[in-house]
Coordinates of C-alpha atoms in Angstrom, one line a residue:
M7 CA -0.1 -0.1 0.0
K8 CA 2.8 2.4 0.8
K9 CA 4.4 1.9 -2.4
I10 CA 1.2 2.6 -4.4
K11 CA 0.9 6.0 -2.4
H12 CA 4.5 6.9 -3.1
I13 CA 3.7 6.4 -6.9
T14 CA 0.6 8.3 -6.7
I15 CA 2.3 11.1 -5.0
L16 CA 4.9 11.1 -7.4
L17 CA 2.8 11.3 -10.4
G18 CA 0.8 14.1 -8.8
L19 CA 4.1 16.0 -8.4
L20 CA 5.1 15.3 -11.9
F21 CA 1.9 16.9 -13.4
F22 CA 2.1 19.8 -10.9
I23 CA 5.7 20.5 -11.9
S24 CA 4.9 19.9 -15.5
E25 CA 1.8 22.4 -15.5
L26 CA 3.9 25.1 -13.6
F27 CA 7.1 24.9 -15.2
A28 CA 6.6 23.1 -18.4
T29 CA 9.1 20.3 -17.4
S30 CA 10.9 18.7 -20.1
A31 CA 10.5 14.9 -20.7
D32 CA 14.2 14.6 -20.1
S33 CA 13.8 16.1 -16.7
L34 CA 10.9 13.8 -15.8
I35 CA 12.9 10.6 -16.9
S36 CA 15.9 11.8 -14.8
S37 CA 13.6 12.4 -11.8
V38 CA 12.3 8.8 -11.7
K39 CA 15.6 6.8 -12.8
H40 CA 16.0 5.7 -9.0
L41 CA 12.7 3.8 -9.4
S42 CA 12.1 0.4 -10.6
E43 CA 11.0 -0.2 -14.3
K44 CA 7.5 -0.8 -13.1
E45 CA 7.3 2.2 -10.9
Q46 CA 8.8 4.3 -13.6
Y47 CA 6.3 3.4 -16.0
A48 CA 3.3 3.8 -13.6
A49 CA 4.7 7.3 -12.9
L50 CA 5.1 8.1 -16.5
V51 CA 2.5 6.4 -18.6
D52 CA -0.3 8.8 -18.0
Y53 CA 1.9 11.7 -18.7
F54 CA 3.0 10.0 -22.0
N55 CA -0.6 9.4 -22.9
N56 CA -1.6 12.9 -22.5
L57 CA 1.5 14.2 -24.4
Y58 CA 1.6 12.0 -27.6
E59 CA -1.1 14.0 -29.7
T60 CA -0.5 17.6 -28.2
E61 CA 3.2 17.5 -27.7
P62 CA 4.7 14.6 -29.9
E63 CA 8.4 15.4 -29.8
E64 CA 8.4 15.3 -25.8
A65 CA 6.2 12.1 -25.8
I66 CA 8.7 10.3 -28.1
K67 CA 11.5 10.8 -25.5
I68 CA 9.4 9.0 -23.0
G69 CA 8.1 6.4 -25.4
E70 CA 11.5 5.6 -26.7
Y71 CA 12.8 5.6 -23.1
F72 CA 9.8 3.1 -22.2
L73 CA 10.9 0.7 -25.2
T74 CA 14.3 0.1 -23.4
F75 CA 12.4 -1.6 -20.6
K76 CA 13.2 -5.3 -20.2
G77 CA 10.0 -6.0 -18.4
L78 CA 7.8 -4.3 -21.0
K79 CA 8.4 -7.4 -23.3
E80 CA 6.8 -9.6 -20.9
K81 CA 3.6 -7.7 -21.2
P82 CA 2.8 -7.5 -24.9
D83 CA -0.7 -5.9 -24.4
N84 CA 1.3 -2.8 -22.8
L85 CA 4.0 -3.1 -25.5
A86 CA 1.5 -3.0 -28.3
K87 CA -0.4 0.0 -26.8
L88 CA 3.0 1.9 -26.4
Q89 CA 4.0 1.2 -29.8
N90 CA 0.7 2.2 -31.3
S91 CA 0.8 5.7 -29.5
L92 CA 4.5 6.3 -30.1
A93 CA 3.9 5.6 -33.9
T94 CA 1.0 8.2 -33.6
A95 CA 3.5 10.8 -32.1
Y96 CA 5.9 10.1 -35.1
F97 CA 3.0 10.3 -37.3
Y98 CA 2.1 13.8 -36.3
L99 CA 5.5 14.9 -36.8
G100 CA 5.4 13.7 -40.5
K101 CA 8.0 11.0 -39.7
N102 CA 6.2 8.3 -41.9
K103 CA 9.3 5.7 -41.9
E104 CA 9.3 5.6 -37.9
A105 CA 5.5 5.6 -37.7
L106 CA 5.0 2.8 -40.1
G107 CA 7.7 0.5 -38.4
L108 CA 6.0 1.0 -34.9
Y109 CA 2.5 0.4 -36.1
N110 CA 3.6 -2.9 -37.9
A111 CA 5.3 -3.8 -34.7
A112 CA 2.1 -3.2 -32.8
H113 CA -0.1 -5.0 -35.3
K114 CA 2.3 -8.2 -34.8
N115 CA 1.8 -8.0 -31.2
Y116 CA -1.9 -7.7 -31.4
V117 CA -1.9 -10.7 -33.8
K118 CA -0.1 -12.8 -31.1
L119 CA -2.5 -11.6 -28.6
K120 CA -5.5 -12.5 -30.9
N121 CA -6.9 -9.0 -30.1
V122 CA -8.7 -8.4 -33.3
K123 CA -9.9 -4.8 -32.5
G124 CA -6.1 -3.8 -31.9
Q125 CA -5.4 -5.4 -35.0
A126 CA -8.1 -3.4 -36.9
N127 CA -7.1 -0.2 -35.5
T128 CA -3.4 -0.7 -36.3
L129 CA -4.2 -1.6 -39.8
T130 CA -6.4 1.5 -40.1
N131 CA -3.2 3.6 -38.7
I132 CA -0.8 2.0 -41.3
A133 CA -3.1 2.9 -44.0
S134 CA -3.4 6.5 -42.6
V135 CA 0.5 6.5 -42.9
Y136 CA 0.4 5.4 -46.6
N137 CA -2.3 7.9 -47.3
N138 CA 0.1 10.6 -45.8
K139 CA 2.8 9.5 -48.1
G140 CA 0.2 9.6 -51.2
E141 CA 0.4 5.9 -51.6
Y142 CA -3.5 5.6 -51.7
Q143 CA -3.5 2.0 -53.3
K144 CA -1.4 0.5 -50.3
A145 CA -3.6 2.5 -47.9
L146 CA -6.8 0.8 -49.5
D147 CA -5.0 -2.8 -49.1
Q148 CA -5.0 -1.9 -45.3
F149 CA -8.4 -0.4 -44.9
Y150 CA -10.0 -3.4 -46.6
K151 CA -8.2 -5.7 -44.1
A152 CA -9.7 -3.7 -41.4
L153 CA -13.1 -3.4 -42.9
K154 CA -13.1 -7.3 -43.0
I155 CA -12.4 -7.4 -39.2
H156 CA -15.2 -4.7 -38.4
D157 CA -17.6 -6.6 -40.5
Q158 CA -17.1 -9.6 -38.6
R159 CA -17.3 -7.9 -35.2
K160 CA -20.5 -6.1 -36.4
D161 CA -19.0 -2.8 -35.3
T162 CA -21.2 -0.4 -37.2
L163 CA -19.4 2.9 -36.1
A164 CA -16.0 1.3 -37.2
L165 CA -17.7 0.3 -40.3
S166 CA -18.8 3.9 -41.1
L167 CA -15.3 5.3 -40.3
T168 CA -13.7 2.7 -42.6
Y169 CA -16.1 3.4 -45.5
Y170 CA -15.4 7.0 -45.0
N171 CA -11.6 6.6 -45.2
I172 CA -11.9 4.2 -48.2
A173 CA -14.1 6.9 -49.8
T174 CA -11.4 9.5 -49.4
A175 CA -8.5 7.3 -50.7
Y176 CA -10.7 7.0 -53.9
Y177 CA -11.3 10.6 -54.0
Y178 CA -7.5 11.2 -54.2
L179 CA -7.1 8.5 -56.8
I180 CA -9.7 10.7 -58.8
D181 CA -12.0 7.7 -58.7
Y182 CA -15.2 9.7 -58.0
K183 CA -17.7 7.0 -59.0
T184 CA -16.3 4.5 -56.3
S185 CA -15.5 7.2 -53.9
L186 CA -19.2 8.4 -53.9
N187 CA -20.4 4.8 -53.4
Y188 CA -18.3 4.5 -50.0
Y189 CA -19.2 7.8 -48.9
K190 CA -22.9 6.7 -49.3
R191 CA -22.1 3.4 -47.5
G192 CA -20.5 5.2 -44.7
L193 CA -23.5 7.3 -44.4
E194 CA -26.0 4.6 -44.4
E195 CA -23.9 2.8 -41.3
A196 CA -23.8 6.2 -39.4
L197 CA -27.6 6.7 -40.0
L198 CA -28.1 3.2 -38.4
I199 CA -26.5 4.4 -35.1
K200 CA -27.6 8.1 -35.4
D201 CA -23.8 9.2 -35.2
T202 CA -24.1 12.8 -36.1
V203 CA -20.4 13.5 -36.4
Q204 CA -19.9 10.5 -39.0
I205 CA -23.2 11.5 -40.5
S206 CA -22.1 15.0 -41.3
N207 CA -18.5 14.0 -42.3
N208 CA -19.9 11.5 -45.0
L209 CA -22.5 14.4 -46.1
S210 CA -19.5 16.6 -46.4
G211 CA -17.3 13.8 -48.4
I212 CA -20.2 13.4 -50.9
G213 CA -20.3 17.2 -51.3
M214 CA -16.4 17.0 -51.9
V215 CA -16.9 14.4 -54.6
Y216 CA -19.3 16.5 -56.4
W217 CA -17.0 19.6 -56.2
G218 CA -14.5 17.4 -57.8
Q219 CA -16.8 16.8 -60.8
N220 CA -17.5 20.6 -60.7
K221 CA -21.1 19.9 -59.7
Y222 CA -21.4 22.8 -57.6
T223 CA -25.0 23.0 -56.9
E224 CA -25.0 19.4 -55.6
A225 CA -21.7 20.0 -53.7
L226 CA -23.2 23.0 -51.9
S227 CA -26.6 21.0 -51.2
Y228 CA -24.6 18.3 -49.2
Y229 CA -22.4 20.9 -47.6
S230 CA -25.3 22.7 -46.4
K231 CA -26.8 19.5 -45.0
A232 CA -23.4 18.8 -43.0
R233 CA -23.0 22.4 -42.0
V234 CA -26.5 22.2 -40.3
L235 CA -25.6 19.1 -38.3
M236 CA -22.0 20.3 -37.4
E237 CA -23.3 23.6 -36.2
K238 CA -26.1 21.8 -34.2
I239 CA -23.4 19.8 -32.3
G240 CA -20.7 22.3 -32.1
Y241 CA -18.4 20.2 -34.4
E242 CA -15.8 22.9 -35.0
Y243 CA -13.2 20.6 -36.5
G244 CA -15.6 19.5 -39.2
L245 CA -16.6 23.1 -39.8
L246 CA -13.1 24.2 -40.0
Y247 CA -12.5 22.1 -43.4
L248 CA -16.2 22.6 -44.5
F249 CA -15.9 26.4 -44.5
N250 CA -12.4 26.0 -46.2
N251 CA -13.9 24.2 -49.0
L252 CA -17.0 26.3 -49.3
A253 CA -14.5 29.2 -49.7
A254 CA -12.7 27.4 -52.5
I255 CA -16.0 26.5 -54.3
Y256 CA -17.3 30.1 -54.3
S257 CA -13.9 31.3 -55.4
E258 CA -13.9 28.8 -58.3
M259 CA -17.7 30.0 -59.3
G260 CA -16.3 33.5 -59.3
K261 CA -18.3 34.8 -56.3
P262 CA -15.5 36.6 -54.3
D263 CA -17.7 38.2 -51.7
E264 CA -19.0 34.6 -50.5
A265 CA -15.6 33.0 -50.7
L266 CA -14.2 36.2 -48.6
A267 CA -16.5 35.4 -46.0
Y268 CA -15.8 31.7 -45.8
Y269 CA -12.2 32.3 -45.8
I270 CA -12.5 34.8 -42.8
K271 CA -14.4 32.0 -41.0
T272 CA -11.8 29.6 -41.7
I273 CA -9.0 31.7 -40.4
K274 CA -10.9 32.2 -37.1
L275 CA -11.6 28.5 -36.6
A276 CA -8.1 27.5 -37.6
T277 CA -6.5 29.9 -35.3
K278 CA -8.7 28.9 -32.6
A279 CA -7.7 25.2 -33.2
G280 CA -3.9 26.0 -33.3
D281 CA -3.8 25.1 -36.8
Q282 CA -0.9 27.6 -37.9
D283 CA -0.4 25.7 -41.3
L284 CA -3.9 26.1 -42.4
T285 CA -4.2 29.7 -41.1
S286 CA -1.1 30.6 -43.2
V287 CA -2.7 29.1 -46.3
N288 CA -5.8 31.0 -45.8
Y289 CA -4.2 34.2 -45.2
L290 CA -2.7 34.1 -48.8
N291 CA -6.1 32.7 -50.3
L292 CA -7.8 35.9 -48.6
G293 CA -5.4 38.0 -50.1
D294 CA -5.9 36.3 -53.5
I295 CA -9.6 37.3 -53.1
Y296 CA -9.0 40.9 -52.3
V297 CA -6.6 41.2 -55.4
R298 CA -9.5 39.9 -57.4
K299 CA -11.6 42.7 -56.1
K300 CA -8.7 45.2 -56.7
Q301 CA -8.3 46.1 -53.1
Y302 CA -4.6 45.7 -53.2
Q303 CA -4.0 47.3 -49.7
S304 CA -6.0 44.8 -48.1
A305 CA -4.5 41.8 -49.8
I306 CA -1.1 43.1 -48.9
E307 CA -2.0 43.0 -45.2
E308 CA -3.3 39.5 -45.6
Y309 CA -0.3 38.3 -47.6
L310 CA 1.9 39.8 -44.7
N311 CA -0.1 37.8 -42.2
G312 CA 0.8 34.7 -44.1
Y313 CA 4.4 35.7 -44.7
Y314 CA 5.1 36.3 -40.9
L315 CA 3.3 33.2 -40.0
S316 CA 5.3 31.0 -42.4
D317 CA 8.5 32.9 -41.4
T318 CA 8.2 32.9 -37.6
V319 CA 5.9 30.3 -36.5
L320 CA 6.2 27.6 -39.3
D321 CA 9.6 28.2 -40.9
N322 CA 8.1 27.1 -44.0
K323 CA 10.5 28.5 -46.8
L324 CA 8.2 27.4 -49.6
R325 CA 5.0 29.2 -48.2
K326 CA 7.3 32.1 -47.4
K327 CA 8.6 32.1 -51.1
E328 CA 4.8 32.1 -52.2
A329 CA 4.0 35.0 -50.0
C330 CA 7.0 37.1 -51.3
V331 CA 5.9 36.4 -54.9
K332 CA 2.3 37.6 -54.0
L333 CA 3.6 40.6 -52.2
M334 CA 5.8 41.5 -55.1
S335 CA 2.9 41.4 -57.4
A336 CA 0.6 43.4 -55.2
Y337 CA 3.1 46.1 -54.5
Y338 CA 3.8 46.3 -58.2
K339 CA 0.3 46.8 -59.0
I340 CA 0.0 49.8 -56.6
G341 CA 3.2 51.6 -57.9
K342 CA 5.4 50.6 -54.9
Y343 CA 8.4 49.5 -56.8
K344 CA 11.0 49.7 -54.1
E345 CA 8.9 47.1 -52.1
A346 CA 8.1 45.0 -55.1
F347 CA 11.8 44.7 -55.7
E348 CA 12.6 43.8 -52.2
Y349 CA 10.1 41.0 -51.9
S350 CA 11.1 39.8 -55.6
N351 CA 14.8 39.7 -54.3
E352 CA 13.8 37.7 -51.3
A353 CA 11.8 35.2 -53.4
M354 CA 14.8 34.5 -55.6
I355 CA 17.1 34.1 -52.5
L356 CA 14.5 31.5 -51.0
K357 CA 14.2 29.7 -54.4
D358 CA 18.0 29.4 -54.6
T359 CA 17.9 28.1 -50.9
L360 CA 15.4 25.6 -51.6
I361 CA 16.9 24.3 -54.7
N362 CA 20.3 23.9 -52.8
E363 CA 18.4 22.1 -49.9
Q364 CA 16.9 19.8 -52.5
R365 CA 20.3 19.1 -54.1
D366 CA 21.8 18.6 -50.8
G367 CA 19.2 16.0 -50.1
K368 CA 19.7 14.4 -53.3
I369 CA 23.3 14.3 -52.7
S370 CA 22.8 12.9 -48.9
E371 CA 20.4 10.1 -50.8
L372 CA 22.9 9.0 -53.0
N373 CA 25.7 8.8 -50.3
A374 CA 23.3 6.6 -48.4
M375 CA 22.8 4.6 -51.5
F376 CA 26.5 4.1 -51.9
E377 CA 27.0 3.2 -48.3
T378 CA 24.2 0.7 -48.5
E379 CA 25.6 -0.7 -51.8
K380 CA 29.2 -0.8 -50.1
K381 CA 27.8 -2.7 -47.1
E382 CA 25.9 -5.2 -49.5
K383 CA 29.4 -5.8 -51.4
E384 CA 31.0 -6.3 -48.1
I385 CA 28.5 -9.0 -47.2
A386 CA 28.8 -10.5 -50.6
L387 CA 32.5 -10.7 -50.4
L388 CA 32.3 -12.3 -46.7
Q389 CA 29.9 -14.8 -47.9
A390 CA 32.1 -15.9 -50.9
S391 CA 35.1 -16.1 -48.5
K392 CA 33.0 -18.2 -46.1
K393 CA 31.9 -20.4 -49.0
A394 CA 35.7 -20.8 -50.1
N395 CA 36.6 -21.8 -46.5
E396 CA 33.8 -24.1 -46.3
L397 CA 34.8 -25.9 -49.5
E398 CA 38.4 -26.1 -48.6
L399 CA 37.4 -27.5 -45.3
L400 CA 35.3 -30.1 -47.2
L401 CA 38.1 -31.1 -49.3
R402 CA 40.5 -31.8 -46.4
E403 CA 38.0 -33.8 -44.6
N404 CA 37.2 -36.1 -47.7
S405 CA 40.9 -36.4 -48.4
I406 CA 40.3 -35.4 -52.2
S407 CA 43.5 -36.0 -54.3
N408 CA 45.8 -32.9 -54.5
Q409 CA 45.2 -32.3 -58.0
K410 CA 41.5 -32.3 -57.7
R411 CA 41.8 -29.9 -54.6
M412 CA 44.1 -27.6 -56.6
T413 CA 41.6 -27.5 -59.3
L414 CA 38.7 -26.7 -57.2
I415 CA 40.7 -24.0 -55.4
I416 CA 41.5 -22.3 -58.7
A417 CA 38.1 -22.5 -59.5
I418 CA 37.0 -20.9 -56.2
V419 CA 39.7 -18.3 -56.6
L420 CA 38.4 -17.5 -60.2
L421 CA 34.7 -17.3 -59.0
A422 CA 35.6 -15.1 -56.1
S423 CA 37.6 -12.7 -58.6
I424 CA 34.6 -12.8 -60.9
I425 CA 32.4 -11.8 -58.2
I426 CA 34.6 -9.0 -57.0
G427 CA 35.0 -7.7 -60.6
I428 CA 31.3 -7.5 -61.1
L429 CA 30.9 -5.9 -57.7
I430 CA 33.5 -3.2 -58.6
F431 CA 32.1 -2.6 -62.0
N432 CA 28.5 -2.2 -60.5
R433 CA 29.9 0.3 -58.1
Y434 CA 31.7 2.2 -60.7
K435 CA 28.3 2.2 -62.7
L436 CA 26.4 3.6 -59.9
K437 CA 29.0 6.3 -59.2
Q438 CA 28.8 7.2 -62.8
Q439 CA 25.0 7.3 -62.8
A440 CA 25.1 9.6 -59.5
F441 CA 27.5 12.0 -61.2
D442 CA 25.5 12.3 -64.2
L443 CA 22.5 12.9 -62.0
L444 CA 24.2 15.6 -60.2
E445 CA 25.3 17.0 -63.4
I446 CA 21.8 17.3 -64.7
K447 CA 20.7 18.9 -61.4
N448 CA 23.6 21.5 -61.7
N449 CA 22.3 22.3 -65.3
E450 CA 18.6 22.7 -64.2
I451 CA 19.9 24.9 -61.2
S452 CA 21.9 27.0 -63.8
A453 CA 18.8 27.3 -66.1
Q454 CA 16.6 28.3 -63.3
K455 CA 19.1 30.8 -62.1
E456 CA 19.2 32.3 -65.6
L457 CA 15.4 32.5 -65.5
V458 CA 15.4 34.2 -62.2
D459 CA 17.9 36.7 -63.3
E460 CA 15.9 37.4 -66.2
K461 CA 12.7 38.0 -64.3
Q462 CA 14.6 40.2 -61.9
K463 CA 16.0 42.4 -64.7
E464 CA 12.5 42.8 -66.2
I465 CA 11.3 44.0 -62.8
L466 CA 14.3 46.4 -62.8
D467 CA 13.5 47.7 -66.3
S468 CA 10.0 48.4 -65.5
I469 CA 11.2 50.3 -62.1
N470 CA 13.6 52.3 -64.1
Y471 CA 11.0 53.0 -67.0
A472 CA 8.3 54.1 -64.4
K473 CA 11.2 56.5 -62.8
K474 CA 11.9 57.8 -66.4
I475 CA 8.3 58.6 -66.8
Q476 CA 7.9 60.4 -63.6
Q477 CA 11.0 62.4 -64.4
S478 CA 9.8 63.3 -67.7
L479 CA 6.4 64.6 -66.2

C-alpha cells in the first residue's frame, strides 16, 4: 500500500511541476530513474498518454525510453499500446518511416494476442501513413483488411469510419464513382446508429466528390446539410474544413464576396484550433480574393500575415516564397516598386535556398545509397570467402586428391575474382550514374538561375521605366 501511495504522490508532483514550469520529458525521466521499471512506467505512462497527440516530440522521448524496459516485453498488451501511441506521435511529426515501423510492430503483437480490435485499429493507422505518403493503393489494401474485421465484429461505427476512409482514398485517386459509393455506404452505417459526427462527415465527403466533378449545385447542397448538423453539435473541427472548402468552391464559381466570408470564418476557426499551417494558407487565399476585388492594400495586409506566420512560426520556406511572390505582385500593381523589388529579391533567395536544400538532400540520398551498396558488397565478399573456406574444409575432410583440390581451389579463386570484378564494375556504374544525375541537377539549377535573373532584370527595367516617366512629367 505504501508503494502505491508513493507512486501516486510522485505522479501528482510530476503533473504539478509540468503544469507550472513546463518540465521537459528529459527532466521527468531523470527524476524517476532511481525507481524500478514498474514504478517508472506507472509514474510516466499517463503523462505520455496525455502528450503524444499534443506534444509529440516530448512524448517520443518518454516512449523511446519505455522501449528500453526489459520488463515491458513480458507484457505484450502494454507494449502494443505503447508502440501504437508512439507511432502516432511520429505520424503527427510527419515521420512516416518511424510511424510505419512501430504500427507494424504493434500489429504483430496484437496478432499474437489475438486482439482483433487492436489489429483493426493498427491496420487503419498503417493505412493513414500510406495516405499521408500519397500511396493510396497501399492504404486501400490496409483499409480493406480492417473493414473485414469490423464486418466480422458487427462494429457499425468502425464500419462507417472505414467506409469514409476508403472513400477518401478513392477521391484522391480521382475515382469519383467508387468514392461516392463508399461515402454513401458510410452514411448508411452512420444513420443506423444516429452518429451525427459521422453523418455530417460523410455528407461533407459526398459534397467534396461533387465539387471534384465541378457539380457545384449538388456540392453546395450536401455541404449545407453537413453544416446544419455540425453547427447543431458544435463540431468545430468539421466546420473548419467545410468552411475552407466552401470558400474554394465560391472562389471557383467567381463569387469573391462569398469566398471572402468563408475564408475569414476558416481563419478564425483555424486560429482557435491552433492550426497554424491552415491559417497561413488561408491568409494567402484571402489576399488572392482581395486582389480579384482590386483591393490591393487589404491583399497586402493578408499576404503579410501569411508571410510572418510562415517565417516566424512555421519556418516554411516554400510558403514564405509564395507569400513573397504575391507581395511583389501586389506592391507592383500599386506602384510601390521599391517594396516589389525587395520581395522579388527575397523570393529569388528563397528559391535558391530551396534548390540547394533539394540538391543537398539528393546528394545525401546518393551517399546513403553508396553506403548501402558498399555494405552489400562487403557482405557478398564475406559470404564468398565463407563459401571458399567451407569448400576447402570439405576438401580436407574427404581427402580429395591434391590435383582435384588444386583445381577446385583455382575454380573458387576464379569465381571469387569474377564476383569481386562484377561488384567493382557495378559500383563504378552507380557512381557514374550519380555523377550524371548531379550534372543534370546542376544544369537545371543554372537554367533556373538564368530564368530568375531574367525576371529580376524585367522588374528592374520596369522600375527604371517608371522612374523615367515620372522624371519626364
